[in-house]
Amino acid sequence: MSIQSKLYSFFKIVFPSTFTELGIFLFFLCVYGILGSYIALNYTIIFDDRIPWDAYFSFDNRSIVMTGGSFERHPLSYYFFNWLRELAFLFSEGKKDGTFRLVLAWMSNLMVSLSIVQVFKYLKNIIQLPLIISLVLVAFFSVFSTAIMLSFTPENFTYTLFLLMLFNYYAATRLKNEKKISPLALVAAGVTIGGLTITNLVKVFIPVFFEKNLFKSWKKLLDAFIRGLVTVICFVLLYLNRIEFKYENIFSKTSSQYEKFSNAEPASVWDMIVSFFFGGNMLFPGFIIRDKHNMKGFHYKGLFMDVYSSPISYLFVFIVLGLLVWSYCKNFKNKFVQIIVISFVIDIIIHCFMRFGLHTSYIYGGHFVFVYVLLLGWLFYAYKSSPKMMSLLTAIISVLLVYLGYNNYLRMEEFFDFLNQFYQ
């Protein structure tokens, strides 16, 4: 294949390639763009040089934009955010003003809009759902709290959402055509996805285990091992170079970070799992305002999520989880379903069992929340020959969509009340 053909294939996967995909992309670019632009130009919440972290929902906007975040969790994001920061400075002429915030917001908007396009591509091209069902599921995903929050938030999770969804779609197209994951794609995914958040590195290798006849041929197994080894070597060398080969810092910092983010207990473990991990990435719960300071004498207000207070919210979450379990059981022998579920299980282990960041796990949705809508898509697929079941599932998702949209609209009004009061 020529270089031109490879580039064409690459752009066709990454960007909208049909009029429908272009329409979806432009629609959400405008909707999220209006939201992000208004926040960036009228409020200081997206980037305030005095606030290092936790201005809203425990995001570390300033810290991420200026340094890329802690090296032990985000080993290579330093390089990416250096580029992003310089791009914002280019438009703002070196000032950290409204224009600076606007560029940050629009880059986030671009990533979330492209992520939604990737979701649609997967639903339409991999699962091959009818157009109307794909659009309903895309609409459902677009009003998730994670999608709304990340659409204007300059964070690692924003870019991870896009990269993970892109890689899942790419890997699915390769497996669907009974082809292996290319070495270059594996290295690129490992460096970018693992570089932004190190725990996601393992997700890059999951599709490789589902390549056709991998375990029936020692040559294919050896080839897969070499591809994986090259990816790991490239990642490790870049990681060590980032920390000037002072590898002992990794263990000490990782241990302290785990202690810091696994011991907070604002609510019971089960309530945090339901309200923050499973639910908070879809359905906004209530909010709490807390007093914060930057350890240099500046005091400010931070907005955090609370556990659900309404039985309807818990019912919403359990209905969605029930649909996901139903989809998994119905499609148990489907390798594409196994890939996304195994990926999801990694996050469940990290946050729910190891309890890392469980008290703020609503911010980690960029790592896994797209799995919800993909599994719902596979549930529709399982009943593609049953019009009655298709209609029933469509009705259920439509009702959930109405409640989700209504709830999240009201919560965003509360968010703007917070901005008007403290961040004008």
Short mmCIF file of C-alpha atoms in Angstrom, two decimals, residues 217-423:
data_model
loop_
_atom_site.label_atom_id
_atom_site.label_comp_id
_atom_site.label_asym_id
_atom_site.label_seq_id
_atom_site.Cartn_x
_atom_site.Cartn_y
_atom_site.Cartn_z
CA SER A 217 0.08 -20.51 14.87
CA TRP A 218 3.36 -20.00 16.68
CA LYS A 219 4.44 -17.57 13.93
CA LYS A 220 1.41 -15.34 14.55
CA LEU A 221 1.94 -15.61 18.29
CA LEU A 222 5.60 -14.64 17.92
CA ASP A 223 4.67 -11.75 15.64
CA ALA A 224 2.13 -10.49 18.19
CA PHE A 225 4.71 -10.79 20.98
CA ILE A 226 7.27 -8.79 18.99
CA ARG A 227 4.71 -6.08 18.20
CA GLY A 228 3.82 -5.86 21.87
CA LEU A 229 7.46 -5.87 22.97
CA VAL A 230 8.37 -3.07 20.55
CA THR A 231 5.44 -1.01 21.84
CA VAL A 232 6.48 -1.51 25.46
CA ILE A 233 10.14 -0.71 24.72
CA CYS A 234 9.22 2.52 22.91
CA PHE A 235 6.92 3.55 25.74
CA VAL A 236 9.43 2.73 28.49
CA LEU A 237 12.30 4.56 26.77
CA LEU A 238 10.17 7.68 26.26
CA TYR A 239 8.95 7.44 29.86
CA LEU A 240 12.46 7.10 31.28
CA ASN A 241 13.69 9.94 29.11
CA ARG A 242 10.85 12.11 30.46
CA ILE A 243 12.06 11.56 34.06
CA GLU A 244 15.76 11.68 33.12
CA PHE A 245 16.07 7.93 33.87
CA LYS A 246 15.46 8.49 37.60
CA TYR A 247 13.21 5.42 37.71
CA GLU A 248 13.22 5.18 41.50
CA ASN A 249 10.92 8.23 41.55
CA ILE A 250 8.21 6.23 39.83
CA PHE A 251 7.75 3.85 42.75
CA SER A 252 7.86 6.46 45.51
CA LYS A 253 5.48 8.83 43.71
CA THR A 254 3.09 6.06 42.69
CA SER A 255 2.86 4.82 46.27
CA SER A 256 2.13 8.29 47.64
CA GLN A 257 -0.46 8.95 44.90
CA TYR A 258 -2.24 5.68 45.67
CA GLU A 259 -2.40 6.52 49.37
CA LYS A 260 -3.73 9.99 48.58
CA PHE A 261 -6.44 8.93 46.15
CA SER A 262 -7.66 5.68 47.74
CA ASN A 263 -8.39 6.68 51.33
CA ALA A 264 -10.98 9.46 51.00
CA GLU A 265 -14.42 8.35 52.17
CA PRO A 266 -17.06 11.06 51.65
CA ALA A 267 -19.74 8.34 51.42
CA SER A 268 -20.12 4.57 51.64
CA VAL A 269 -18.13 2.54 49.13
CA TRP A 270 -21.23 1.17 47.41
CA ASP A 271 -22.79 4.61 47.11
CA MET A 272 -19.60 6.00 45.59
CA ILE A 273 -19.48 3.09 43.13
CA VAL A 274 -23.06 3.69 42.01
CA SER A 275 -23.21 7.49 42.24
CA PHE A 276 -19.69 8.38 41.11
CA PHE A 277 -18.22 5.53 39.06
CA PHE A 278 -21.19 4.03 37.21
CA GLY A 279 -23.70 6.87 37.43
CA GLY A 280 -21.75 10.12 37.72
CA ASN A 281 -20.30 9.71 34.24
CA MET A 282 -23.81 9.64 32.75
CA LEU A 283 -26.23 11.35 35.11
CA PHE A 284 -25.19 14.40 37.12
CA PRO A 285 -25.91 13.94 40.85
CA GLY A 286 -26.25 16.90 43.20
CA PHE A 287 -23.38 19.32 43.85
CA ILE A 288 -21.45 20.41 46.93
CA ILE A 289 -19.50 23.67 47.27
CA ARG A 290 -16.32 23.46 49.33
CA ASP A 291 -13.72 25.97 50.48
CA LYS A 292 -10.34 25.45 48.80
CA HIS A 293 -6.97 27.21 48.78
CA ASN A 294 -3.82 27.06 46.66
CA MET A 295 -1.43 26.78 49.64
CA LYS A 296 -0.15 30.27 48.82
CA GLY A 297 -2.81 32.30 50.58
CA PHE A 298 -5.46 32.38 47.83
CA HIS A 299 -8.86 30.99 48.83
CA TYR A 300 -11.50 29.97 46.33
CA LYS A 301 -14.61 27.80 45.98
CA GLY A 302 -14.63 24.30 44.50
CA LEU A 303 -17.63 22.42 43.13
CA PHE A 304 -17.88 18.67 43.72
CA MET A 305 -20.45 16.00 43.04
CA ASP A 306 -22.53 14.47 45.81
CA VAL A 307 -24.12 11.02 45.87
CA TYR A 308 -27.60 10.68 44.43
CA SER A 309 -30.51 11.77 46.59
CA SER A 310 -33.39 10.71 44.31
CA PRO A 311 -34.57 7.08 43.96
CA ILE A 312 -35.20 7.81 40.27
CA SER A 313 -31.49 8.52 39.74
CA TYR A 314 -30.53 5.18 41.29
CA LEU A 315 -33.22 3.48 39.19
CA PHE A 316 -31.79 5.10 36.04
CA VAL A 317 -28.30 3.79 36.80
CA PHE A 318 -29.51 0.28 37.61
CA ILE A 319 -31.61 0.13 34.43
CA VAL A 320 -28.58 1.09 32.32
CA LEU A 321 -26.36 -1.41 34.15
CA GLY A 322 -29.03 -4.08 33.66
CA LEU A 323 -29.05 -3.38 29.93
CA LEU A 324 -25.25 -3.62 29.82
CA VAL A 325 -25.21 -6.96 31.63
CA TRP A 326 -28.02 -8.16 29.35
CA SER A 327 -25.97 -7.16 26.31
CA TYR A 328 -22.86 -8.93 27.59
CA CYS A 329 -24.73 -12.16 28.32
CA LYS A 330 -26.51 -12.06 24.98
CA ASN A 331 -23.27 -11.42 23.07
CA PHE A 332 -20.92 -13.47 25.23
CA LYS A 333 -19.29 -15.22 22.25
CA ASN A 334 -18.79 -11.96 20.37
CA LYS A 335 -15.09 -11.01 20.38
CA PHE A 336 -15.84 -7.31 19.89
CA VAL A 337 -18.00 -7.32 23.03
CA GLN A 338 -15.34 -9.18 24.97
CA ILE A 339 -12.73 -6.58 23.98
CA ILE A 340 -14.71 -3.61 25.27
CA VAL A 341 -15.88 -5.43 28.41
CA ILE A 342 -12.34 -6.54 29.33
CA SER A 343 -11.24 -2.94 28.86
CA PHE A 344 -14.06 -1.79 31.14
CA VAL A 345 -13.18 -4.40 33.77
CA ILE A 346 -9.70 -2.85 34.06
CA ASP A 347 -11.29 0.43 35.16
CA ILE A 348 -13.68 -1.36 37.51
CA ILE A 349 -10.73 -3.08 39.19
CA ILE A 350 -8.71 0.15 39.51
CA HIS A 351 -11.51 2.35 40.84
CA CYS A 352 -14.04 0.03 42.50
CA PHE A 353 -11.86 -2.76 43.93
CA MET A 354 -8.54 -0.94 44.43
CA ARG A 355 -10.57 2.22 45.21
CA PHE A 356 -8.10 4.50 43.47
CA GLY A 357 -9.88 7.84 43.03
CA LEU A 358 -13.24 6.24 43.78
CA HIS A 359 -14.42 9.38 45.60
CA THR A 360 -13.90 11.38 42.39
CA SER A 361 -14.32 8.59 39.84
CA TYR A 362 -16.87 10.70 37.97
CA ILE A 363 -13.93 12.52 36.36
CA TYR A 364 -12.46 9.33 34.89
CA GLY A 365 -15.33 8.74 32.47
CA GLY A 366 -13.15 9.52 29.47
CA HIS A 367 -11.46 6.18 30.09
CA PHE A 368 -14.55 4.02 29.80
CA VAL A 369 -17.92 5.78 29.44
CA PHE A 370 -18.11 5.11 25.68
CA VAL A 371 -18.33 1.40 26.56
CA TYR A 372 -21.91 1.98 27.76
CA VAL A 373 -23.22 3.07 24.39
CA LEU A 374 -21.22 0.44 22.47
CA LEU A 375 -22.67 -2.34 24.63
CA LEU A 376 -26.14 -0.89 24.14
CA GLY A 377 -25.44 -0.99 20.42
CA TRP A 378 -24.54 -4.67 20.62
CA LEU A 379 -27.75 -5.32 22.56
CA PHE A 380 -29.74 -3.91 19.64
CA TYR A 381 -27.65 -6.07 17.31
CA ALA A 382 -28.58 -9.21 19.26
CA TYR A 383 -32.25 -8.53 18.50
CA LYS A 384 -31.89 -7.23 14.95
CA SER A 385 -34.26 -9.92 13.66
CA SER A 386 -36.95 -9.11 16.25
CA PRO A 387 -38.84 -5.86 15.41
CA LYS A 388 -40.76 -6.01 18.70
CA MET A 389 -37.59 -6.20 20.80
CA MET A 390 -35.96 -3.47 18.72
CA SER A 391 -38.97 -1.25 19.33
CA LEU A 392 -38.97 -2.04 23.05
CA LEU A 393 -35.26 -1.27 23.42
CA THR A 394 -35.68 1.95 21.43
CA ALA A 395 -38.53 3.00 23.72
CA ILE A 396 -36.45 2.27 26.83
CA ILE A 397 -33.43 4.23 25.57
CA SER A 398 -35.71 7.10 24.49
CA VAL A 399 -37.24 7.37 27.97
CA LEU A 400 -33.79 7.20 29.56
CA LEU A 401 -32.60 9.88 27.12
CA VAL A 402 -35.43 12.25 28.07
CA TYR A 403 -34.74 11.88 31.79
CA LEU A 404 -30.98 12.13 31.27
CA GLY A 405 -31.28 15.28 29.18
CA TYR A 406 -33.72 16.91 31.62
CA ASN A 407 -31.64 16.08 34.70
CA ASN A 408 -28.34 17.18 33.18
CA TYR A 409 -29.88 20.41 31.87
CA LEU A 410 -31.04 21.31 35.38
CA ARG A 411 -27.62 20.43 36.85
CA MET A 412 -25.87 22.60 34.27
CA GLU A 413 -28.11 25.47 35.38
CA GLU A 414 -26.78 24.90 38.90
CA PHE A 415 -23.26 24.85 37.48
CA PHE A 416 -23.83 28.26 35.88
CA ASP A 417 -25.25 29.59 39.16
CA PHE A 418 -21.94 28.55 40.72
CA LEU A 419 -19.99 30.30 37.96
CA ASN A 420 -22.05 33.48 38.26
CA GLN A 421 -21.48 33.58 41.99
CA PHE A 422 -17.75 32.84 42.14
CA TYR A 423 -16.03 32.93 38.73
#
